[in-house]
Amino acid sequence: MTTPEVQQTLAKAAGFSGTSLHTGEKVSLKLQPAPVDHGIKFKRKDLQDEPTIDAKIDNLKTVERATTIGEGSVRVHTVEHILSALSAMGVDNAIVEMDANEPPIGDGSAQPYVDVIKRAGLTPQEAPRKFLDVREPVHVESKTGALLVLLPDENFRISCTQAGPNNRFTQFFSTEITPATFEREIAPARTFVYYEDVRALMDKNLIKGGSIENAVVVRGDAVLSKEPLRFEDEFVRHKILDIIGDLALVGRRIRGHVVAIKPGHAANAELARALAREQTRRSALEVPRAMPRGDGGLNTDEVMQILPHRYPFLMVDRIVDFEGENKITGVKLVSINEPFFQGHFPGHPVMPGVMLVEAMAQVASVLLFKLAKTSSRIGYFMSADGVKFRKPVFPGDTIFIHAELTKARGNRLAKAKCHCVVNDAVVSEGELMFTFLER
Ligand SMILES: [Zn+2]
């Protein structure tokens, strides 16, 4: 077993100043350390109350030429290069402070951001990293000819084909993304633009800070830039840089192989969205993170040693948590194969409320058994008070059944407050009373 990778933040603050691409004004950027599970957030120091914007795909606003995120009316533009550097260099948690609406563009590559991250240094934190493991191929396609496929892989790897107009400058590059490969092979690759495109933008005054200082300009077969190409295939490497930055908006480290053909921000963002959706779906199915292994919970077999109930009436799949002496959490995965769905109702399967009450009673019984430490007596369900059904439960739902012992009178009577939760919402609740009888 390898030790789990832990989250990292910056060892100290560090920053630099430069020019903003769109306004041409001076902007200062400062990276600050942040606590566990904070993720990457941008902070607008130039605005009142210094609002922050979470670098999350939900906050994506536009993908035209660069990636813009925002919350409310606050925006941050051109975030992909700094996000790429933070993600690839292994920074999980940080605040990116800026006194403008976009980071300094630098030389159009991720090099200045790598430099500032290295000046700040990294420090490990006391929480495991969050990964998104690709289990089956995911693919997105756009009308512009971009195609991205994400395949399962133990590591994060990108293979990319880039092609310019009339397939000029067709390049291919493939690499695993690690801090070392990123710094050496990807970070120095600069933004490139087609002369036809920038001329129109310059006419519209949309890129005041743009020049051959911070981008490679391609005009026909010619390459105009301040310094010669840094790699023969610099363009495809920059495409990979952008993919890393856009996928960082997923908020988890991806273990998978991205195969990209003529990618762009729009297609990258669409892939990030698909991954975020998949992650949401998985989280809904995951048992709580506090789920105790071994002694802590009970598997189906152990539950069946305690409860006399059997198919089709066993309403608990597992006990996932005991909290102290008087709290318990059980799980029931509701399948379309439940016999009651045949008649409740054909064409519109809804779990009967009484079955939810039964599920609460069974979970509470397991708790009573644990307290009594004997199976010679059996708890009988006597009454239910204040039972409410707040939301319907459908096939495919995972019910978390919580019970808390509120009263125990001698060895004869006990009361438990119970509620059932699906997707973080309470679907039913009630207070149940039990009595004990010899088997
Ligand atoms: Zn870029």
Short mmCIF file of C-alpha atoms and ligand atoms in Angstrom, two decimals:
data_model
loop_
_atom_site.label_atom_id
_atom_site.label_comp_id
_atom_site.label_asym_id
_atom_site.label_seq_id
_atom_site.Cartn_x
_atom_site.Cartn_y
_atom_site.Cartn_z
CA MET A 1 0.00 0.00 0.00
CA THR A 2 1.28 3.43 -0.89
CA THR A 3 0.45 6.22 1.49
CA PRO A 4 -2.40 8.38 0.21
CA GLU A 5 -1.36 11.64 -1.42
CA VAL A 6 -2.10 14.63 0.78
CA GLN A 7 -3.35 18.07 -0.17
CA GLN A 8 -0.81 20.86 -0.52
CA THR A 9 -0.85 24.60 -0.18
CA LEU A 10 1.81 27.29 -0.51
CA ALA A 11 4.45 27.51 2.21
CA LYS A 12 4.22 31.32 2.17
CA ALA A 13 2.76 34.17 0.13
CA ALA A 14 4.47 35.28 -3.07
CA GLY A 15 3.54 37.51 -5.97
CA PHE A 16 4.54 39.47 -9.04
CA SER A 17 3.27 42.30 -11.20
CA GLY A 18 2.69 42.68 -14.90
CA THR A 19 0.31 43.80 -17.59
CA SER A 20 -3.29 42.74 -18.00
CA LEU A 21 -4.01 41.39 -21.48
CA HIS A 22 -7.39 43.00 -22.04
CA THR A 23 -7.05 46.39 -20.36
CA GLY A 24 -3.30 46.84 -20.77
CA GLU A 25 -3.10 48.13 -17.20
CA LYS A 26 -0.67 47.14 -14.50
CA VAL A 27 -1.83 44.33 -12.24
CA SER A 28 -0.31 42.77 -9.13
CA LEU A 29 -0.93 39.16 -8.26
CA LYS A 30 -0.24 37.50 -4.94
CA LEU A 31 -0.66 33.84 -4.06
CA GLN A 32 -1.68 33.13 -0.48
CA PRO A 33 -1.80 29.80 1.39
CA ALA A 34 -5.28 28.40 2.16
CA PRO A 35 -6.65 25.68 4.45
CA VAL A 36 -7.57 22.07 3.60
CA ASP A 37 -10.52 21.60 1.19
CA HIS A 38 -10.48 25.31 0.33
CA GLY A 39 -9.59 24.77 -3.32
CA ILE A 40 -8.47 27.67 -5.50
CA LYS A 41 -10.25 31.01 -5.10
CA PHE A 42 -9.60 34.33 -6.80
CA LYS A 43 -9.85 37.48 -4.70
CA ARG A 44 -10.50 40.90 -6.27
CA LYS A 45 -8.54 43.26 -3.99
CA ASP A 46 -9.53 46.21 -6.18
CA LEU A 47 -13.25 45.91 -5.42
CA GLN A 48 -15.18 46.89 -2.33
CA ASP A 49 -15.39 44.04 0.22
CA GLU A 50 -12.79 42.14 -1.84
CA PRO A 51 -15.12 39.48 -3.24
CA THR A 52 -13.80 35.99 -3.95
CA ILE A 53 -14.65 33.69 -6.83
CA ASP A 54 -14.37 29.95 -6.53
CA ALA A 55 -12.44 28.34 -9.39
CA LYS A 56 -15.27 25.91 -10.07
CA ILE A 57 -16.93 24.92 -13.31
CA ASP A 58 -20.28 26.15 -11.93
CA ASN A 59 -18.81 29.65 -12.02
CA LEU A 60 -17.72 29.46 -15.65
CA LYS A 61 -19.07 32.44 -17.59
CA THR A 62 -17.46 32.63 -21.01
CA VAL A 63 -14.91 30.66 -23.00
CA GLU A 64 -14.33 33.00 -25.91
CA ARG A 65 -10.54 33.18 -26.46
CA ALA A 66 -9.91 32.79 -22.72
CA THR A 67 -11.69 31.32 -19.73
CA THR A 68 -13.73 33.71 -17.57
CA ILE A 69 -15.28 32.81 -14.24
CA GLY A 70 -17.57 34.88 -12.07
CA GLU A 71 -19.99 35.04 -9.18
CA GLY A 72 -22.78 37.62 -9.14
CA SER A 73 -21.52 40.58 -11.13
CA VAL A 74 -17.85 39.97 -10.29
CA ARG A 75 -15.65 38.50 -13.00
CA VAL A 76 -12.10 37.20 -13.39
CA HIS A 77 -10.80 36.73 -16.93
CA THR A 78 -8.05 34.60 -18.43
CA VAL A 79 -7.74 32.24 -15.47
CA GLU A 80 -6.59 29.17 -17.42
CA HIS A 81 -2.82 29.69 -17.31
CA ILE A 82 -2.55 30.29 -13.60
CA LEU A 83 -4.99 27.47 -12.85
CA SER A 84 -2.93 25.21 -15.07
CA ALA A 85 0.24 26.04 -13.15
CA LEU A 86 -1.37 25.67 -9.72
CA SER A 87 -2.95 22.35 -10.63
CA ALA A 88 0.05 20.81 -12.38
CA MET A 89 2.57 22.01 -9.79
CA GLY A 90 0.49 20.34 -7.08
CA VAL A 91 -1.20 23.26 -5.31
CA ASP A 92 -4.62 22.12 -4.05
CA ASN A 93 -5.50 25.09 -1.87
CA ALA A 94 -4.65 28.74 -2.48
CA ILE A 95 -6.04 32.26 -2.76
CA VAL A 96 -5.08 34.19 -5.87
CA GLU A 97 -5.25 37.87 -4.94
CA MET A 98 -5.36 40.42 -7.74
CA ASP A 99 -6.00 44.15 -8.00
CA ALA A 100 -7.60 43.83 -11.45
CA ASN A 101 -10.02 41.57 -13.28
CA GLU A 102 -7.32 39.31 -14.73
CA PRO A 103 -3.89 38.02 -13.85
CA PRO A 104 -0.78 39.56 -15.42
CA ILE A 105 -0.38 37.88 -18.81
CA GLY A 106 3.42 37.63 -18.53
CA ASP A 107 4.92 36.17 -21.67
CA GLY A 108 1.72 34.29 -22.57
CA SER A 109 2.95 31.06 -21.01
CA ALA A 110 2.57 29.57 -17.53
CA GLN A 111 6.24 30.19 -16.73
CA PRO A 112 5.72 33.29 -14.53
CA TYR A 113 3.15 31.38 -12.45
CA VAL A 114 5.43 28.38 -12.05
CA ASP A 115 8.17 30.76 -10.91
CA VAL A 116 5.95 32.42 -8.30
CA ILE A 117 4.71 29.03 -7.02
CA LYS A 118 8.30 27.87 -6.65
CA ARG A 119 9.21 31.04 -4.78
CA ALA A 120 6.30 30.46 -2.38
CA GLY A 121 7.17 26.77 -1.96
CA LEU A 122 4.73 23.97 -1.15
CA THR A 123 3.68 22.54 2.17
CA PRO A 124 1.74 19.31 2.81
CA GLN A 125 -1.59 19.44 4.62
CA GLU A 126 -3.35 16.96 6.86
CA ALA A 127 -6.01 15.70 4.47
CA PRO A 128 -5.97 13.31 1.55
CA ARG A 129 -6.17 14.66 -1.99
CA LYS A 130 -9.45 14.40 -3.83
CA PHE A 131 -9.27 12.48 -7.07
CA LEU A 132 -11.66 11.82 -9.86
CA ASP A 133 -10.92 8.38 -11.27
CA VAL A 134 -12.12 7.93 -14.82
CA ARG A 135 -14.00 4.62 -14.91
CA GLU A 136 -15.30 4.65 -18.45
CA PRO A 137 -14.62 6.78 -21.52
CA VAL A 138 -16.18 10.24 -21.55
CA HIS A 139 -16.23 12.22 -24.76
CA VAL A 140 -17.26 15.65 -25.96
CA GLU A 141 -17.30 17.07 -29.45
CA SER A 142 -17.91 20.56 -30.77
CA LYS A 143 -19.07 21.97 -34.09
CA THR A 144 -15.67 23.58 -34.57
CA GLY A 145 -14.08 20.15 -34.88
CA ALA A 146 -12.78 19.82 -31.33
CA LEU A 147 -12.94 16.31 -29.94
CA LEU A 148 -11.94 15.31 -26.43
CA VAL A 149 -11.98 11.78 -25.07
CA LEU A 150 -11.11 10.94 -21.51
CA LEU A 151 -10.01 7.36 -20.91
CA PRO A 152 -9.24 5.50 -17.70
CA ASP A 153 -5.60 5.73 -16.64
CA GLU A 154 -3.73 5.43 -13.37
CA ASN A 155 -2.13 8.84 -13.94
CA PHE A 156 -3.12 12.17 -15.45
CA ARG A 157 -1.95 12.14 -19.05
CA ILE A 158 -2.74 14.30 -22.07
CA SER A 159 -2.25 13.43 -25.72
CA CYS A 160 -3.14 16.26 -28.05
CA THR A 161 -3.27 17.04 -31.73
CA GLN A 162 -3.44 20.66 -32.77
CA ALA A 163 -4.01 21.90 -36.31
CA GLY A 164 -4.15 25.45 -37.62
CA PRO A 165 -6.06 26.78 -40.65
CA ASN A 166 -5.68 24.46 -43.64
CA ASN A 167 -3.95 22.05 -41.27
CA ARG A 168 -0.87 24.22 -41.10
CA PHE A 169 1.17 23.74 -37.93
CA THR A 170 -0.32 20.33 -37.26
CA GLN A 171 1.44 19.07 -34.15
CA PHE A 172 1.10 16.16 -31.73
CA PHE A 173 2.37 15.87 -28.18
CA SER A 174 1.72 13.36 -25.43
CA THR A 175 2.87 13.43 -21.84
CA GLU A 176 2.00 12.44 -18.33
CA ILE A 177 1.32 15.58 -16.31
CA THR A 178 3.56 15.77 -13.25
CA PRO A 179 5.16 18.87 -11.71
CA ALA A 180 8.43 17.91 -13.41
CA THR A 181 7.02 17.33 -16.91
CA PHE A 182 4.83 20.41 -16.64
CA GLU A 183 7.70 22.67 -15.69
CA ARG A 184 9.99 21.29 -18.37
CA GLU A 185 7.68 20.51 -21.30
CA ILE A 186 4.47 22.53 -20.95
CA ALA A 187 4.77 25.66 -18.80
CA PRO A 188 7.12 27.58 -21.14
CA ALA A 189 4.80 27.14 -24.15
CA ARG A 190 3.29 30.51 -25.08
CA THR A 191 -0.16 31.50 -26.28
CA PHE A 192 -0.37 31.71 -30.05
CA VAL A 193 -2.83 33.68 -32.11
CA TYR A 194 -3.62 34.00 -35.77
CA TYR A 195 -2.90 37.41 -37.20
CA GLU A 196 -6.32 37.57 -38.86
CA ASP A 197 -7.99 37.14 -35.46
CA VAL A 198 -5.90 39.62 -33.48
CA ARG A 199 -6.16 42.33 -36.07
CA ALA A 200 -9.91 42.32 -35.66
CA LEU A 201 -9.60 42.34 -31.86
CA MET A 202 -7.03 45.12 -31.89
CA ASP A 203 -9.39 47.14 -34.08
CA LYS A 204 -12.13 46.54 -31.53
CA ASN A 205 -9.71 47.54 -28.76
CA LEU A 206 -10.27 44.21 -27.04
CA ILE A 207 -6.63 43.37 -26.36
CA LYS A 208 -4.87 46.52 -25.26
CA GLY A 209 -2.07 44.64 -23.55
CA GLY A 210 -1.58 42.20 -26.40
CA SER A 211 1.61 42.22 -28.38
CA ILE A 212 4.29 39.85 -29.57
CA GLU A 213 5.68 40.20 -26.02
CA ASN A 214 2.96 37.94 -24.69
CA ALA A 215 1.89 35.80 -27.62
CA VAL A 216 3.27 34.16 -30.70
CA VAL A 217 1.52 35.60 -33.74
CA VAL A 218 1.03 33.35 -36.74
CA ARG A 219 0.62 35.09 -40.09
CA GLY A 220 0.29 32.70 -42.99
CA ASP A 221 3.25 30.39 -42.71
CA ALA A 222 5.27 32.93 -40.76
CA VAL A 223 5.69 33.03 -37.01
CA LEU A 224 6.13 36.46 -35.42
CA SER A 225 7.40 36.57 -31.87
CA LYS A 226 9.79 38.43 -29.64
CA GLU A 227 11.97 35.40 -29.18
CA PRO A 228 12.22 32.28 -31.35
CA LEU A 229 9.89 29.35 -30.76
CA ARG A 230 10.73 27.65 -27.48
CA PHE A 231 9.80 24.25 -28.86
CA GLU A 232 9.32 23.15 -32.43
CA ASP A 233 5.82 22.06 -31.35
CA GLU A 234 5.15 24.95 -28.97
CA PHE A 235 1.53 25.37 -30.11
CA VAL A 236 0.32 21.90 -29.18
CA ARG A 237 2.12 22.17 -25.85
CA HIS A 238 0.22 25.38 -25.14
CA LYS A 239 -3.03 23.60 -26.02
CA ILE A 240 -2.15 21.05 -23.34
CA LEU A 241 -1.42 23.88 -20.90
CA ASP A 242 -4.91 25.27 -21.55
CA ILE A 243 -6.56 21.84 -21.14
CA ILE A 244 -4.95 21.42 -17.71
CA GLY A 245 -6.14 24.88 -16.66
CA ASP A 246 -9.71 24.40 -17.85
CA LEU A 247 -9.99 20.92 -16.32
CA ALA A 248 -8.72 22.33 -13.00
CA LEU A 249 -12.24 23.80 -12.71
CA VAL A 250 -13.45 20.27 -11.89
CA GLY A 251 -11.92 20.80 -8.43
CA ARG A 252 -10.45 17.31 -8.22
CA ARG A 253 -7.30 15.74 -9.56
CA ILE A 254 -8.14 13.67 -12.58
CA ARG A 255 -6.74 10.20 -12.97
CA GLY A 256 -7.32 9.58 -16.65
CA HIS A 257 -5.92 10.07 -20.12
CA VAL A 258 -7.22 13.05 -22.11
CA VAL A 259 -7.00 12.48 -25.86
CA ALA A 260 -7.69 15.83 -27.53
CA ILE A 261 -8.01 16.78 -31.17
CA LYS A 262 -8.05 20.49 -32.00
CA PRO A 263 -9.19 21.39 -28.48
CA GLY A 264 -10.40 24.83 -27.43
CA HIS A 265 -11.71 26.43 -24.27
CA ALA A 266 -15.34 25.65 -25.13
CA ALA A 267 -14.74 21.92 -25.57
CA ASN A 268 -12.41 21.79 -22.55
CA ALA A 269 -15.11 23.43 -20.44
CA GLU A 270 -17.70 21.01 -21.71
CA LEU A 271 -15.52 18.10 -20.65
CA ALA A 272 -15.01 19.73 -17.24
CA ARG A 273 -18.80 20.05 -16.91
CA ALA A 274 -19.34 16.41 -17.83
CA LEU A 275 -16.79 15.38 -15.19
CA ALA A 276 -18.33 17.60 -12.53
CA ARG A 277 -21.74 16.06 -13.26
CA GLU A 278 -20.27 12.57 -12.99
CA GLN A 279 -18.65 13.52 -9.68
CA THR A 280 -21.97 14.82 -8.33
CA ARG A 281 -23.64 11.58 -9.34
CA ARG A 282 -20.95 9.54 -7.62
CA SER A 283 -21.05 11.60 -4.44
CA ALA A 284 -24.77 10.91 -4.18
CA LEU A 285 -24.02 7.19 -4.15
CA GLU A 286 -21.04 7.38 -1.84
CA VAL A 287 -21.45 6.44 1.76
CA PRO A 288 -20.45 9.21 4.15
CA ARG A 289 -16.74 9.79 4.45
CA ALA A 290 -16.89 9.04 8.15
CA MET A 291 -18.01 5.49 7.39
CA PRO A 292 -16.14 3.28 9.82
CA ARG A 293 -14.52 0.22 8.32
CA GLY A 294 -14.50 -3.12 10.09
CA ASP A 295 -15.72 -2.69 13.65
CA GLY A 296 -17.47 0.61 13.02
CA GLY A 297 -20.30 -0.42 10.72
CA LEU A 298 -22.22 -3.59 9.98
CA ASN A 299 -22.45 -5.30 6.64
CA THR A 300 -25.61 -7.00 5.39
CA ASP A 301 -24.68 -10.33 6.98
CA GLU A 302 -24.13 -8.73 10.35
CA VAL A 303 -27.39 -6.80 10.08
CA MET A 304 -29.19 -10.08 9.32
CA GLN A 305 -27.68 -11.68 12.39
CA ILE A 306 -29.42 -9.00 14.44
CA LEU A 307 -32.68 -8.42 12.59
CA PRO A 308 -35.05 -11.32 11.89
CA HIS A 309 -36.36 -9.57 8.78
CA ARG A 310 -35.69 -11.12 5.37
CA TYR A 311 -36.44 -10.38 1.75
CA PRO A 312 -38.63 -8.67 0.76
CA PHE A 313 -38.94 -7.04 4.15
CA LEU A 314 -35.36 -6.27 5.14
CA MET A 315 -35.13 -2.49 4.72
CA VAL A 316 -31.49 -1.96 5.76
CA ASP A 317 -28.53 -2.85 3.55
CA ARG A 318 -25.82 -1.74 5.94
CA ILE A 319 -25.16 0.17 9.09
CA VAL A 320 -22.54 2.77 8.19
CA ASP A 321 -22.09 4.58 11.47
CA PHE A 322 -22.64 4.42 15.21
CA GLU A 323 -22.13 7.71 16.95
CA GLY A 324 -21.69 7.36 20.67
CA GLU A 325 -24.15 5.17 22.53
CA ASN A 326 -27.39 6.44 21.08
CA LYS A 327 -27.04 7.37 17.43
CA ILE A 328 -26.96 5.18 14.36
CA THR A 329 -27.01 5.59 10.58
CA GLY A 330 -28.13 2.89 8.18
CA VAL A 331 -28.26 2.79 4.40
CA LYS A 332 -30.87 1.41 2.04
CA LEU A 333 -30.32 1.44 -1.71
CA VAL A 334 -33.70 1.54 -3.36
CA SER A 335 -33.80 -0.54 -6.52
CA ILE A 336 -36.49 -0.76 -9.17
CA ASN A 337 -36.50 -4.48 -8.32
CA GLU A 338 -38.19 -3.84 -4.96
CA PRO A 339 -41.37 -5.92 -5.07
CA PHE A 340 -43.57 -3.04 -3.90
CA PHE A 341 -42.83 -0.98 -7.00
CA GLN A 342 -44.85 -3.45 -9.08
CA GLY A 343 -48.03 -2.20 -7.52
CA HIS A 344 -47.01 1.18 -6.10
CA PHE A 345 -47.58 2.40 -8.79
CA PRO A 346 -47.35 0.86 -12.25
CA GLY A 347 -45.68 3.42 -14.49
CA HIS A 348 -44.93 5.71 -11.55
CA PRO A 349 -42.82 3.87 -8.96
CA VAL A 350 -42.80 5.62 -5.57
CA MET A 351 -41.61 3.98 -2.36
CA PRO A 352 -44.55 3.53 0.04
CA GLY A 353 -44.30 5.73 3.12
CA VAL A 354 -44.95 2.81 5.45
CA MET A 355 -41.81 1.16 4.11
CA LEU A 356 -39.81 4.23 5.15
CA VAL A 357 -41.28 3.93 8.64
CA GLU A 358 -40.33 0.24 8.60
CA ALA A 359 -36.78 1.16 7.54
CA MET A 360 -36.52 3.62 10.44
CA ALA A 361 -37.84 0.99 12.85
CA GLN A 362 -35.33 -1.60 11.66
CA VAL A 363 -32.36 0.77 11.99
CA ALA A 364 -33.54 1.83 15.46
CA SER A 365 -33.85 -1.86 16.39
CA VAL A 366 -30.21 -2.46 15.52
CA LEU A 367 -29.27 0.36 17.89
CA LEU A 368 -31.46 -1.11 20.66
CA PHE A 369 -29.84 -4.48 20.12
CA LYS A 370 -26.40 -2.94 20.42
CA LEU A 371 -27.40 -1.38 23.73
CA ALA A 372 -29.04 -4.51 25.11
CA LYS A 373 -26.22 -6.71 23.82
CA THR A 374 -28.49 -9.71 23.62
CA SER A 375 -30.48 -11.30 20.88
CA SER A 376 -32.67 -13.32 23.23
CA ARG A 377 -35.13 -10.45 23.33
CA ILE A 378 -36.61 -8.72 20.36
CA GLY A 379 -37.81 -5.13 20.11
CA TYR A 380 -41.36 -4.70 18.91
CA PHE A 381 -42.43 -1.58 17.24
CA MET A 382 -45.31 -0.14 19.32
CA SER A 383 -46.15 3.31 18.05
CA ALA A 384 -45.11 6.08 15.72
CA ASP A 385 -45.61 9.78 16.45
CA GLY A 386 -45.21 12.82 14.28
CA VAL A 387 -44.59 10.82 11.14
CA LYS A 388 -44.15 13.04 8.11
CA PHE A 389 -43.40 12.20 4.51
CA ARG A 390 -41.76 15.22 2.99
CA LYS A 391 -40.54 14.00 -0.37
CA PRO A 392 -41.15 10.95 -2.55
CA VAL A 393 -38.47 8.28 -2.77
CA PHE A 394 -37.80 6.80 -6.21
CA PRO A 395 -35.92 3.81 -7.61
CA GLY A 396 -32.20 4.59 -7.67
CA ASP A 397 -32.28 6.67 -4.49
CA THR A 398 -29.92 5.98 -1.61
CA ILE A 399 -31.64 6.48 1.74
CA PHE A 400 -29.59 7.34 4.79
CA ILE A 401 -31.65 6.32 7.79
CA HIS A 402 -30.74 8.13 11.01
CA ALA A 403 -32.04 7.13 14.43
CA GLU A 404 -31.32 8.65 17.80
CA LEU A 405 -32.40 7.08 21.05
CA THR A 406 -34.25 9.73 23.01
CA LYS A 407 -35.71 7.73 25.92
CA ALA A 408 -35.08 4.34 27.41
CA ARG A 409 -37.19 3.30 30.38
CA GLY A 410 -35.68 0.32 32.17
CA ASN A 411 -35.37 -2.66 29.90
CA ARG A 412 -38.92 -2.48 28.66
CA LEU A 413 -39.45 0.63 26.58
CA ALA A 414 -37.42 2.83 24.29
CA LYS A 415 -38.08 5.80 22.04
CA ALA A 416 -36.09 6.83 18.99
CA LYS A 417 -36.22 9.97 16.85
CA CYS A 418 -35.66 8.97 13.25
CA HIS A 419 -35.33 10.59 9.86
CA CYS A 420 -34.53 9.46 6.34
CA VAL A 421 -32.32 11.49 4.02
CA VAL A 422 -31.96 11.30 0.23
CA ASN A 423 -29.55 13.65 -1.58
CA ASP A 424 -29.11 15.75 1.57
CA ALA A 425 -32.86 16.34 1.92
CA VAL A 426 -35.04 14.87 4.66
CA VAL A 427 -37.67 12.70 2.98
CA SER A 428 -39.42 11.36 6.08
CA GLU A 429 -39.26 11.55 9.87
CA GLY A 430 -41.00 10.29 12.97
CA GLU A 431 -40.61 9.26 16.59
CA LEU A 432 -40.92 5.55 17.16
CA MET A 433 -41.54 3.61 20.37
CA PHE A 434 -40.43 0.05 21.06
CA THR A 435 -41.04 -2.55 23.66
CA PHE A 436 -38.93 -5.64 24.35
CA LEU A 437 -40.20 -9.18 24.50
CA GLU A 438 -38.40 -12.48 24.86
CA ARG A 439 -38.01 -14.25 21.55
ZN ZN B 1 -3.78 29.66 -23.28
#
